[in-house]
């Protein structure tokens, strides 16, 4: 049966970076990847070469899809395409969950849905944890604690940005949540892919009683399917939206605005990620940030489609689209550091 690895971790903890590291290893070429993004617009699929409407073929030879609905349906669809010869054969499936995902329903789907478990088996669960924001996320977000609790491998990322005592405190907390899990530290060089996904390790029977109870509850709720759920909402105060800008953006003004926004409301800006059309630059600039951290921008060789607008996906707590739009418009108009950050 085809092994399924689940890659989880809270928003901005480095899941996509780790996924690209894994798929760059020749030993893992030919994997299939399912990316489950929270919100109305994803970004990663823009970086890939389309095969058909739903499936993209990565340069490494891996098949990659964005989950547009039910996870079980997406896995069955991949299997049917493979059997029909529509897509190349794959020997492993990696599911990258959204950073806000409770991983239990994902795992329960793989282990419990009759058709899927006849052709797939659960490999292991890898969780990324942000060394800078990880402790606060474990306190504030129950999903982050669950992600760490069920993991068979944990990679503590951004250790170069956190104080050594903060990293040690985070690791102690992770040990308390999941005492037996192997831990790795990563600044910019993750461990070899083989150490993370090369061997199966997940066994619910070996997990603590609380985790086994989570699985029982997921099975009782139709293997974790949440019909009628708004994919752009997560609880009463967390939502996703897209900031779109028609005109070219002044890079200095944008950088000041985003820096001040994250400085003042970073705890509530869980994720920002997108493509920016910068004045004087022909190709798009990839912008990423999470809470109080803005990552160094990167440049794409070309626009992925005909749309040349700047598109930034925000996942926020208690901050609406209108406030962000007013703030950015005011800052652009004023061209001053004293412009309001959030209206």
JSON list of N, CA and C in Angstrom, two decimals, residues 11-79:
[
{"chain": "A", "resi": 11, "resn": "UNK", "atom": "N", "xyz": [0.74, 28.08, 11.36]},
{"chain": "A", "resi": 11, "resn": "UNK", "atom": "CA", "xyz": [0.97, 29.05, 10.29]},
{"chain": "A", "resi": 11, "resn": "UNK", "atom": "C", "xyz": [2.36, 29.68, 10.40]},
{"chain": "A", "resi": 12, "resn": "UNK", "atom": "N", "xyz": [3.07, 29.69, 9.28]},
{"chain": "A", "resi": 12, "resn": "UNK", "atom": "CA", "xyz": [4.37, 30.34, 9.23]},
{"chain": "A", "resi": 12, "resn": "UNK", "atom": "C", "xyz": [5.51, 29.57, 9.86]},
{"chain": "A", "resi": 13, "resn": "UNK", "atom": "N", "xyz": [5.28, 28.30, 10.19]},
{"chain": "A", "resi": 13, "resn": "UNK", "atom": "CA", "xyz": [6.34, 27.53, 10.86]},
{"chain": "A", "resi": 13, "resn": "UNK", "atom": "C", "xyz": [7.31, 26.87, 9.90]},
{"chain": "A", "resi": 14, "resn": "UNK", "atom": "N", "xyz": [7.07, 26.98, 8.60]},
{"chain": "A", "resi": 14, "resn": "UNK", "atom": "CA", "xyz": [8.05, 26.47, 7.64]},
{"chain": "A", "resi": 14, "resn": "UNK", "atom": "C", "xyz": [7.68, 25.16, 6.97]},
{"chain": "A", "resi": 15, "resn": "UNK", "atom": "N", "xyz": [6.40, 24.82, 6.91]},
{"chain": "A", "resi": 15, "resn": "UNK", "atom": "CA", "xyz": [6.00, 23.56, 6.30]},
{"chain": "A", "resi": 15, "resn": "UNK", "atom": "C", "xyz": [6.37, 23.49, 4.81]},
{"chain": "A", "resi": 16, "resn": "UNK", "atom": "N", "xyz": [6.03, 24.55, 4.08]},
{"chain": "A", "resi": 16, "resn": "UNK", "atom": "CA", "xyz": [6.28, 24.53, 2.64]},
{"chain": "A", "resi": 16, "resn": "UNK", "atom": "C", "xyz": [7.77, 24.49, 2.35]},
{"chain": "A", "resi": 17, "resn": "UNK", "atom": "N", "xyz": [8.56, 25.21, 3.12]},
{"chain": "A", "resi": 17, "resn": "UNK", "atom": "CA", "xyz": [10.01, 25.17, 2.95]},
{"chain": "A", "resi": 17, "resn": "UNK", "atom": "C", "xyz": [10.53, 23.75, 3.17]},
{"chain": "A", "resi": 18, "resn": "UNK", "atom": "N", "xyz": [10.03, 23.09, 4.21]},
{"chain": "A", "resi": 18, "resn": "UNK", "atom": "CA", "xyz": [10.46, 21.72, 4.47]},
{"chain": "A", "resi": 18, "resn": "UNK", "atom": "C", "xyz": [9.99, 20.78, 3.37]},
{"chain": "A", "resi": 19, "resn": "UNK", "atom": "N", "xyz": [8.78, 20.99, 2.88]},
{"chain": "A", "resi": 19, "resn": "UNK", "atom": "CA", "xyz": [8.27, 20.14, 1.80]},
{"chain": "A", "resi": 19, "resn": "UNK", "atom": "C", "xyz": [9.15, 20.25, 0.56]},
{"chain": "A", "resi": 20, "resn": "UNK", "atom": "N", "xyz": [9.55, 21.45, 0.22]},
{"chain": "A", "resi": 20, "resn": "UNK", "atom": "CA", "xyz": [10.42, 21.60, -0.95]},
{"chain": "A", "resi": 20, "resn": "UNK", "atom": "C", "xyz": [11.77, 20.93, -0.72]},
{"chain": "A", "resi": 21, "resn": "UNK", "atom": "N", "xyz": [12.27, 20.98, 0.51]},
{"chain": "A", "resi": 21, "resn": "UNK", "atom": "CA", "xyz": [13.51, 20.30, 0.85]},
{"chain": "A", "resi": 21, "resn": "UNK", "atom": "C", "xyz": [13.36, 18.79, 0.65]},
{"chain": "A", "resi": 22, "resn": "UNK", "atom": "N", "xyz": [12.25, 18.23, 1.08]},
{"chain": "A", "resi": 22, "resn": "UNK", "atom": "CA", "xyz": [12.03, 16.79, 0.94]},
{"chain": "A", "resi": 22, "resn": "UNK", "atom": "C", "xyz": [11.93, 16.40, -0.54]},
{"chain": "A", "resi": 23, "resn": "UNK", "atom": "N", "xyz": [11.17, 17.18, -1.30]},
{"chain": "A", "resi": 23, "resn": "UNK", "atom": "CA", "xyz": [10.95, 16.83, -2.70]},
{"chain": "A", "resi": 23, "resn": "UNK", "atom": "C", "xyz": [12.18, 17.06, -3.57]},
{"chain": "A", "resi": 24, "resn": "UNK", "atom": "N", "xyz": [13.13, 17.85, -3.08]},
{"chain": "A", "resi": 24, "resn": "UNK", "atom": "CA", "xyz": [14.37, 18.06, -3.82]},
{"chain": "A", "resi": 24, "resn": "UNK", "atom": "C", "xyz": [15.31, 16.86, -3.71]},
{"chain": "A", "resi": 25, "resn": "UNK", "atom": "N", "xyz": [15.05, 15.98, -2.75]},
{"chain": "A", "resi": 25, "resn": "UNK", "atom": "CA", "xyz": [15.87, 14.78, -2.59]},
{"chain": "A", "resi": 25, "resn": "UNK", "atom": "C", "xyz": [15.49, 13.78, -3.67]},
{"chain": "A", "resi": 26, "resn": "UNK", "atom": "N", "xyz": [16.45, 13.34, -4.49]},
{"chain": "A", "resi": 26, "resn": "UNK", "atom": "CA", "xyz": [16.12, 12.40, -5.58]},
{"chain": "A", "resi": 26, "resn": "UNK", "atom": "C", "xyz": [15.42, 11.14, -5.09]},
{"chain": "A", "resi": 27, "resn": "UNK", "atom": "N", "xyz": [15.67, 10.74, -3.85]},
{"chain": "A", "resi": 27, "resn": "UNK", "atom": "CA", "xyz": [15.04, 9.52, -3.33]},
{"chain": "A", "resi": 27, "resn": "UNK", "atom": "C", "xyz": [13.53, 9.69, -3.20]},
{"chain": "A", "resi": 28, "resn": "UNK", "atom": "N", "xyz": [13.05, 10.93, -3.18]},
{"chain": "A", "resi": 28, "resn": "UNK", "atom": "CA", "xyz": [11.63, 11.16, -3.00]},
{"chain": "A", "resi": 28, "resn": "UNK", "atom": "C", "xyz": [10.98, 11.79, -4.22]},
{"chain": "A", "resi": 29, "resn": "UNK", "atom": "N", "xyz": [11.68, 11.75, -5.36]},
{"chain": "A", "resi": 29, "resn": "UNK", "atom": "CA", "xyz": [11.05, 12.17, -6.60]},
{"chain": "A", "resi": 29, "resn": "UNK", "atom": "C", "xyz": [9.94, 11.19, -6.94]},
{"chain": "A", "resi": 30, "resn": "UNK", "atom": "N", "xyz": [8.88, 11.67, -7.52]},
{"chain": "A", "resi": 30, "resn": "UNK", "atom": "CA", "xyz": [7.77, 10.79, -7.85]},
{"chain": "A", "resi": 30, "resn": "UNK", "atom": "C", "xyz": [6.74, 10.67, -6.75]},
{"chain": "A", "resi": 31, "resn": "UNK", "atom": "N", "xyz": [6.84, 11.51, -5.70]},
{"chain": "A", "resi": 31, "resn": "UNK", "atom": "CA", "xyz": [5.80, 11.54, -4.69]},
{"chain": "A", "resi": 31, "resn": "UNK", "atom": "C", "xyz": [4.55, 12.24, -5.24]},
{"chain": "A", "resi": 32, "resn": "UNK", "atom": "N", "xyz": [3.45, 12.02, -4.58]},
{"chain": "A", "resi": 32, "resn": "UNK", "atom": "CA", "xyz": [2.27, 12.85, -4.79]},
{"chain": "A", "resi": 32, "resn": "UNK", "atom": "C", "xyz": [2.11, 13.74, -3.57]},
{"chain": "A", "resi": 33, "resn": "UNK", "atom": "N", "xyz": [1.66, 14.96, -3.79]},
{"chain": "A", "resi": 33, "resn": "UNK", "atom": "CA", "xyz": [1.53, 15.94, -2.71]},
{"chain": "A", "resi": 33, "resn": "UNK", "atom": "C", "xyz": [0.13, 16.54, -2.75]},
{"chain": "A", "resi": 34, "resn": "UNK", "atom": "N", "xyz": [-0.51, 16.60, -1.60]},
{"chain": "A", "resi": 34, "resn": "UNK", "atom": "CA", "xyz": [-1.78, 17.31, -1.46]},
{"chain": "A", "resi": 34, "resn": "UNK", "atom": "C", "xyz": [-1.55, 18.50, -0.53]},
{"chain": "A", "resi": 35, "resn": "UNK", "atom": "N", "xyz": [-1.85, 19.70, -1.01]},
{"chain": "A", "resi": 35, "resn": "UNK", "atom": "CA", "xyz": [-1.67, 20.91, -0.22]},
{"chain": "A", "resi": 35, "resn": "UNK", "atom": "C", "xyz": [-3.04, 21.43, 0.16]},
{"chain": "A", "resi": 36, "resn": "UNK", "atom": "N", "xyz": [-3.29, 21.54, 1.46]},
{"chain": "A", "resi": 36, "resn": "UNK", "atom": "CA", "xyz": [-4.57, 22.03, 1.96]},
{"chain": "A", "resi": 36, "resn": "UNK", "atom": "C", "xyz": [-4.36, 23.42, 2.53]},
{"chain": "A", "resi": 37, "resn": "UNK", "atom": "N", "xyz": [-4.77, 24.45, 1.79]},
{"chain": "A", "resi": 37, "resn": "UNK", "atom": "CA", "xyz": [-4.54, 25.82, 2.21]},
{"chain": "A", "resi": 37, "resn": "UNK", "atom": "C", "xyz": [-5.82, 26.43, 2.77]},
{"chain": "A", "resi": 38, "resn": "UNK", "atom": "N", "xyz": [-5.68, 27.21, 3.82]},
{"chain": "A", "resi": 38, "resn": "UNK", "atom": "CA", "xyz": [-6.82, 27.87, 4.45]},
{"chain": "A", "resi": 38, "resn": "UNK", "atom": "C", "xyz": [-7.07, 29.19, 3.77]},
{"chain": "A", "resi": 39, "resn": "UNK", "atom": "N", "xyz": [-8.29, 29.42, 3.36]},
{"chain": "A", "resi": 39, "resn": "UNK", "atom": "CA", "xyz": [-8.63, 30.69, 2.73]},
{"chain": "A", "resi": 39, "resn": "UNK", "atom": "C", "xyz": [-9.00, 30.54, 1.28]},
{"chain": "A", "resi": 40, "resn": "UNK", "atom": "N", "xyz": [-9.37, 31.65, 0.68]},
{"chain": "A", "resi": 40, "resn": "UNK", "atom": "CA", "xyz": [-9.95, 31.62, -0.64]},
{"chain": "A", "resi": 40, "resn": "UNK", "atom": "C", "xyz": [-8.92, 31.56, -1.76]},
{"chain": "A", "resi": 41, "resn": "UNK", "atom": "N", "xyz": [-7.67, 31.94, -1.49]},
{"chain": "A", "resi": 41, "resn": "UNK", "atom": "CA", "xyz": [-6.66, 31.96, -2.52]},
{"chain": "A", "resi": 41, "resn": "UNK", "atom": "C", "xyz": [-5.38, 31.32, -1.99]},
{"chain": "A", "resi": 42, "resn": "UNK", "atom": "N", "xyz": [-4.82, 30.39, -2.73]},
{"chain": "A", "resi": 42, "resn": "UNK", "atom": "CA", "xyz": [-3.54, 29.81, -2.38]},
{"chain": "A", "resi": 42, "resn": "UNK", "atom": "C", "xyz": [-2.44, 30.46, -3.22]},
{"chain": "A", "resi": 43, "resn": "UNK", "atom": "N", "xyz": [-1.21, 30.19, -2.84]},
{"chain": "A", "resi": 43, "resn": "UNK", "atom": "CA", "xyz": [-0.08, 30.77, -3.57]},
{"chain": "A", "resi": 43, "resn": "UNK", "atom": "C", "xyz": [0.80, 29.69, -4.20]},
{"chain": "A", "resi": 44, "resn": "UNK", "atom": "N", "xyz": [1.00, 28.60, -3.49]},
{"chain": "A", "resi": 44, "resn": "UNK", "atom": "CA", "xyz": [2.00, 27.64, -3.93]},
{"chain": "A", "resi": 44, "resn": "UNK", "atom": "C", "xyz": [1.72, 27.08, -5.31]},
{"chain": "A", "resi": 45, "resn": "UNK", "atom": "N", "xyz": [0.45, 26.89, -5.66]},
{"chain": "A", "resi": 45, "resn": "UNK", "atom": "CA", "xyz": [0.15, 26.32, -6.97]},
{"chain": "A", "resi": 45, "resn": "UNK", "atom": "C", "xyz": [0.57, 27.25, -8.10]},
{"chain": "A", "resi": 46, "resn": "UNK", "atom": "N", "xyz": [0.74, 28.54, -7.83]},
{"chain": "A", "resi": 46, "resn": "UNK", "atom": "CA", "xyz": [1.19, 29.47, -8.86]},
{"chain": "A", "resi": 46, "resn": "UNK", "atom": "C", "xyz": [2.65, 29.24, -9.23]},
{"chain": "A", "resi": 47, "resn": "UNK", "atom": "N", "xyz": [3.37, 28.53, -8.39]},
{"chain": "A", "resi": 47, "resn": "UNK", "atom": "CA", "xyz": [4.79, 28.32, -8.63]},
{"chain": "A", "resi": 47, "resn": "UNK", "atom": "C", "xyz": [5.06, 27.05, -9.43]},
{"chain": "A", "resi": 48, "resn": "UNK", "atom": "N", "xyz": [4.00, 26.37, -9.84]},
{"chain": "A", "resi": 48, "resn": "UNK", "atom": "CA", "xyz": [4.13, 25.07, -10.47]},
{"chain": "A", "resi": 48, "resn": "UNK", "atom": "C", "xyz": [3.58, 25.09, -11.88]},
{"chain": "A", "resi": 49, "resn": "UNK", "atom": "N", "xyz": [3.94, 24.07, -12.66]},
{"chain": "A", "resi": 49, "resn": "UNK", "atom": "CA", "xyz": [3.52, 23.98, -14.05]},
{"chain": "A", "resi": 49, "resn": "UNK", "atom": "C", "xyz": [2.26, 23.12, -14.14]},
{"chain": "A", "resi": 50, "resn": "UNK", "atom": "N", "xyz": [1.19, 23.68, -14.66]},
{"chain": "A", "resi": 50, "resn": "UNK", "atom": "CA", "xyz": [-0.10, 22.98, -14.66]},
{"chain": "A", "resi": 50, "resn": "UNK", "atom": "C", "xyz": [-0.10, 21.78, -15.60]},
{"chain": "A", "resi": 51, "resn": "UNK", "atom": "N", "xyz": [-0.75, 20.68, -15.15]},
{"chain": "A", "resi": 51, "resn": "UNK", "atom": "CA", "xyz": [-0.99, 19.51, -15.98]},
{"chain": "A", "resi": 51, "resn": "UNK", "atom": "C", "xyz": [-2.45, 19.51, -16.44]},
{"chain": "A", "resi": 52, "resn": "UNK", "atom": "N", "xyz": [-3.38, 19.69, -15.51]},
{"chain": "A", "resi": 52, "resn": "UNK", "atom": "CA", "xyz": [-4.78, 19.89, -15.85]},
{"chain": "A", "resi": 52, "resn": "UNK", "atom": "C", "xyz": [-5.37, 20.83, -14.80]},
{"chain": "A", "resi": 53, "resn": "UNK", "atom": "N", "xyz": [-6.67, 20.91, -14.72]},
{"chain": "A", "resi": 53, "resn": "UNK", "atom": "CA", "xyz": [-7.31, 21.89, -13.84]},
{"chain": "A", "resi": 53, "resn": "UNK", "atom": "C", "xyz": [-6.97, 21.67, -12.38]},
{"chain": "A", "resi": 54, "resn": "UNK", "atom": "N", "xyz": [-6.81, 20.41, -11.98]},
{"chain": "A", "resi": 54, "resn": "UNK", "atom": "CA", "xyz": [-6.66, 20.11, -10.56]},
{"chain": "A", "resi": 54, "resn": "UNK", "atom": "C", "xyz": [-5.27, 19.63, -10.18]},
{"chain": "A", "resi": 55, "resn": "UNK", "atom": "N", "xyz": [-4.48, 19.19, -11.15]},
{"chain": "A", "resi": 55, "resn": "UNK", "atom": "CA", "xyz": [-3.21, 18.53, -10.84]},
{"chain": "A", "resi": 55, "resn": "UNK", "atom": "C", "xyz": [-2.08, 19.29, -11.49]},
{"chain": "A", "resi": 56, "resn": "UNK", "atom": "N", "xyz": [-0.98, 19.45, -10.77]},
{"chain": "A", "resi": 56, "resn": "UNK", "atom": "CA", "xyz": [0.21, 20.07, -11.34]},
{"chain": "A", "resi": 56, "resn": "UNK", "atom": "C", "xyz": [1.39, 19.11, -11.20]},
{"chain": "A", "resi": 57, "resn": "UNK", "atom": "N", "xyz": [2.32, 19.23, -12.12]},
{"chain": "A", "resi": 57, "resn": "UNK", "atom": "CA", "xyz": [3.51, 18.40, -12.12]},
{"chain": "A", "resi": 57, "resn": "UNK", "atom": "C", "xyz": [4.70, 19.27, -11.76]},
{"chain": "A", "resi": 58, "resn": "UNK", "atom": "N", "xyz": [5.35, 18.94, -10.66]},
{"chain": "A", "resi": 58, "resn": "UNK", "atom": "CA", "xyz": [6.48, 19.73, -10.20]},
{"chain": "A", "resi": 58, "resn": "UNK", "atom": "C", "xyz": [7.73, 19.36, -10.97]},
{"chain": "A", "resi": 59, "resn": "UNK", "atom": "N", "xyz": [8.72, 20.25, -10.93]},
{"chain": "A", "resi": 59, "resn": "UNK", "atom": "CA", "xyz": [9.94, 20.04, -11.68]},
{"chain": "A", "resi": 59, "resn": "UNK", "atom": "C", "xyz": [10.66, 18.77, -11.24]},
{"chain": "A", "resi": 60, "resn": "UNK", "atom": "N", "xyz": [10.47, 18.38, -9.99]},
{"chain": "A", "resi": 60, "resn": "UNK", "atom": "CA", "xyz": [11.11, 17.18, -9.46]},
{"chain": "A", "resi": 60, "resn": "UNK", "atom": "C", "xyz": [10.46, 15.90, -9.99]},
{"chain": "A", "resi": 61, "resn": "UNK", "atom": "N", "xyz": [9.31, 16.04, -10.67]},
{"chain": "A", "resi": 61, "resn": "UNK", "atom": "CA", "xyz": [8.57, 14.87, -11.12]},
{"chain": "A", "resi": 61, "resn": "UNK", "atom": "C", "xyz": [7.45, 14.49, -10.18]},
{"chain": "A", "resi": 62, "resn": "UNK", "atom": "N", "xyz": [7.29, 15.23, -9.09]},
{"chain": "A", "resi": 62, "resn": "UNK", "atom": "CA", "xyz": [6.23, 14.93, -8.14]},
{"chain": "A", "resi": 62, "resn": "UNK", "atom": "C", "xyz": [4.90, 15.51, -8.63]},
{"chain": "A", "resi": 63, "resn": "UNK", "atom": "N", "xyz": [3.83, 14.82, -8.29]},
{"chain": "A", "resi": 63, "resn": "UNK", "atom": "CA", "xyz": [2.49, 15.28, -8.58]},
{"chain": "A", "resi": 63, "resn": "UNK", "atom": "C", "xyz": [2.02, 16.13, -7.41]},
{"chain": "A", "resi": 64, "resn": "UNK", "atom": "N", "xyz": [1.40, 17.29, -7.68]},
{"chain": "A", "resi": 64, "resn": "UNK", "atom": "CA", "xyz": [0.94, 18.15, -6.61]},
{"chain": "A", "resi": 64, "resn": "UNK", "atom": "C", "xyz": [-0.47, 18.64, -6.90]},
{"chain": "A", "resi": 65, "resn": "UNK", "atom": "N", "xyz": [-1.34, 18.57, -5.89]},
{"chain": "A", "resi": 65, "resn": "UNK", "atom": "CA", "xyz": [-2.72, 19.05, -6.02]},
{"chain": "A", "resi": 65, "resn": "UNK", "atom": "C", "xyz": [-3.03, 19.95, -4.84]},
{"chain": "A", "resi": 66, "resn": "UNK", "atom": "N", "xyz": [-3.97, 20.87, -5.06]},
{"chain": "A", "resi": 66, "resn": "UNK", "atom": "CA", "xyz": [-4.54, 21.65, -3.98]},
{"chain": "A", "resi": 66, "resn": "UNK", "atom": "C", "xyz": [-5.88, 21.05, -3.60]},
{"chain": "A", "resi": 67, "resn": "UNK", "atom": "N", "xyz": [-6.08, 20.78, -2.33]},
{"chain": "A", "resi": 67, "resn": "UNK", "atom": "CA", "xyz": [-7.34, 20.21, -1.87]},
{"chain": "A", "resi": 67, "resn": "UNK", "atom": "C", "xyz": [-8.43, 21.27, -1.97]},
{"chain": "A", "resi": 68, "resn": "UNK", "atom": "N", "xyz": [-9.44, 21.00, -2.78]},
{"chain": "A", "resi": 68, "resn": "UNK", "atom": "CA", "xyz": [-10.51, 21.97, -2.98]},
{"chain": "A", "resi": 68, "resn": "UNK", "atom": "C", "xyz": [-11.75, 21.64, -2.17]},
{"chain": "A", "resi": 69, "resn": "UNK", "atom": "N", "xyz": [-11.74, 20.52, -1.52]},
{"chain": "A", "resi": 69, "resn": "UNK", "atom": "CA", "xyz": [-12.90, 20.14, -0.73]},
{"chain": "A", "resi": 69, "resn": "UNK", "atom": "C", "xyz": [-12.50, 19.09, 0.28]},
{"chain": "A", "resi": 70, "resn": "UNK", "atom": "N", "xyz": [-13.18, 17.97, 0.22]},
{"chain": "A", "resi": 70, "resn": "UNK", "atom": "CA", "xyz": [-12.97, 16.90, 1.17]},
{"chain": "A", "resi": 70, "resn": "UNK", "atom": "C", "xyz": [-11.65, 16.17, 0.92]},
{"chain": "A", "resi": 71, "resn": "UNK", "atom": "N", "xyz": [-10.90, 15.90, 1.99]},
{"chain": "A", "resi": 71, "resn": "UNK", "atom": "CA", "xyz": [-9.62, 15.23, 1.85]},
{"chain": "A", "resi": 71, "resn": "UNK", "atom": "C", "xyz": [-9.78, 13.83, 1.28]},
{"chain": "A", "resi": 72, "resn": "UNK", "atom": "N", "xyz": [-10.78, 13.10, 1.78]},
{"chain": "A", "resi": 72, "resn": "UNK", "atom": "CA", "xyz": [-11.00, 11.75, 1.27]},
{"chain": "A", "resi": 72, "resn": "UNK", "atom": "C", "xyz": [-11.24, 11.73, -0.23]},
{"chain": "A", "resi": 73, "resn": "UNK", "atom": "N", "xyz": [-12.03, 12.68, -0.71]},
{"chain": "A", "resi": 73, "resn": "UNK", "atom": "CA", "xyz": [-12.31, 12.76, -2.14]},
{"chain": "A", "resi": 73, "resn": "UNK", "atom": "C", "xyz": [-11.03, 13.06, -2.92]},
{"chain": "A", "resi": 74, "resn": "UNK", "atom": "N", "xyz": [-10.17, 13.93, -2.37]},
{"chain": "A", "resi": 74, "resn": "UNK", "atom": "CA", "xyz": [-8.92, 14.28, -3.04]},
{"chain": "A", "resi": 74, "resn": "UNK", "atom": "C", "xyz": [-8.00, 13.07, -3.15]},
{"chain": "A", "resi": 75, "resn": "UNK", "atom": "N", "xyz": [-7.89, 12.28, -2.07]},
{"chain": "A", "resi": 75, "resn": "UNK", "atom": "CA", "xyz": [-7.02, 11.10, -2.11]},
{"chain": "A", "resi": 75, "resn": "UNK", "atom": "C", "xyz": [-7.57, 10.06, -3.09]},
{"chain": "A", "resi": 76, "resn": "UNK", "atom": "N", "xyz": [-8.88, 9.83, -3.05]},
{"chain": "A", "resi": 76, "resn": "UNK", "atom": "CA", "xyz": [-9.48, 8.88, -4.00]},
{"chain": "A", "resi": 76, "resn": "UNK", "atom": "C", "xyz": [-9.30, 9.34, -5.44]},
{"chain": "A", "resi": 77, "resn": "UNK", "atom": "N", "xyz": [-9.39, 10.67, -5.66]},
{"chain": "A", "resi": 77, "resn": "UNK", "atom": "CA", "xyz": [-9.20, 11.18, -7.00]},
{"chain": "A", "resi": 77, "resn": "UNK", "atom": "C", "xyz": [-7.79, 10.96, -7.51]},
{"chain": "A", "resi": 78, "resn": "UNK", "atom": "N", "xyz": [-6.80, 11.14, -6.64]},
{"chain": "A", "resi": 78, "resn": "UNK", "atom": "CA", "xyz": [-5.41, 10.86, -7.03]},
{"chain": "A", "resi": 78, "resn": "UNK", "atom": "C", "xyz": [-5.24, 9.39, -7.39]},
{"chain": "A", "resi": 79, "resn": "UNK", "atom": "N", "xyz": [-5.81, 8.52, -6.56]},
{"chain": "A", "resi": 79, "resn": "UNK", "atom": "CA", "xyz": [-5.69, 7.08, -6.83]},
{"chain": "A", "resi": 79, "resn": "UNK", "atom": "C", "xyz": [-6.33, 6.73, -8.16]}
]
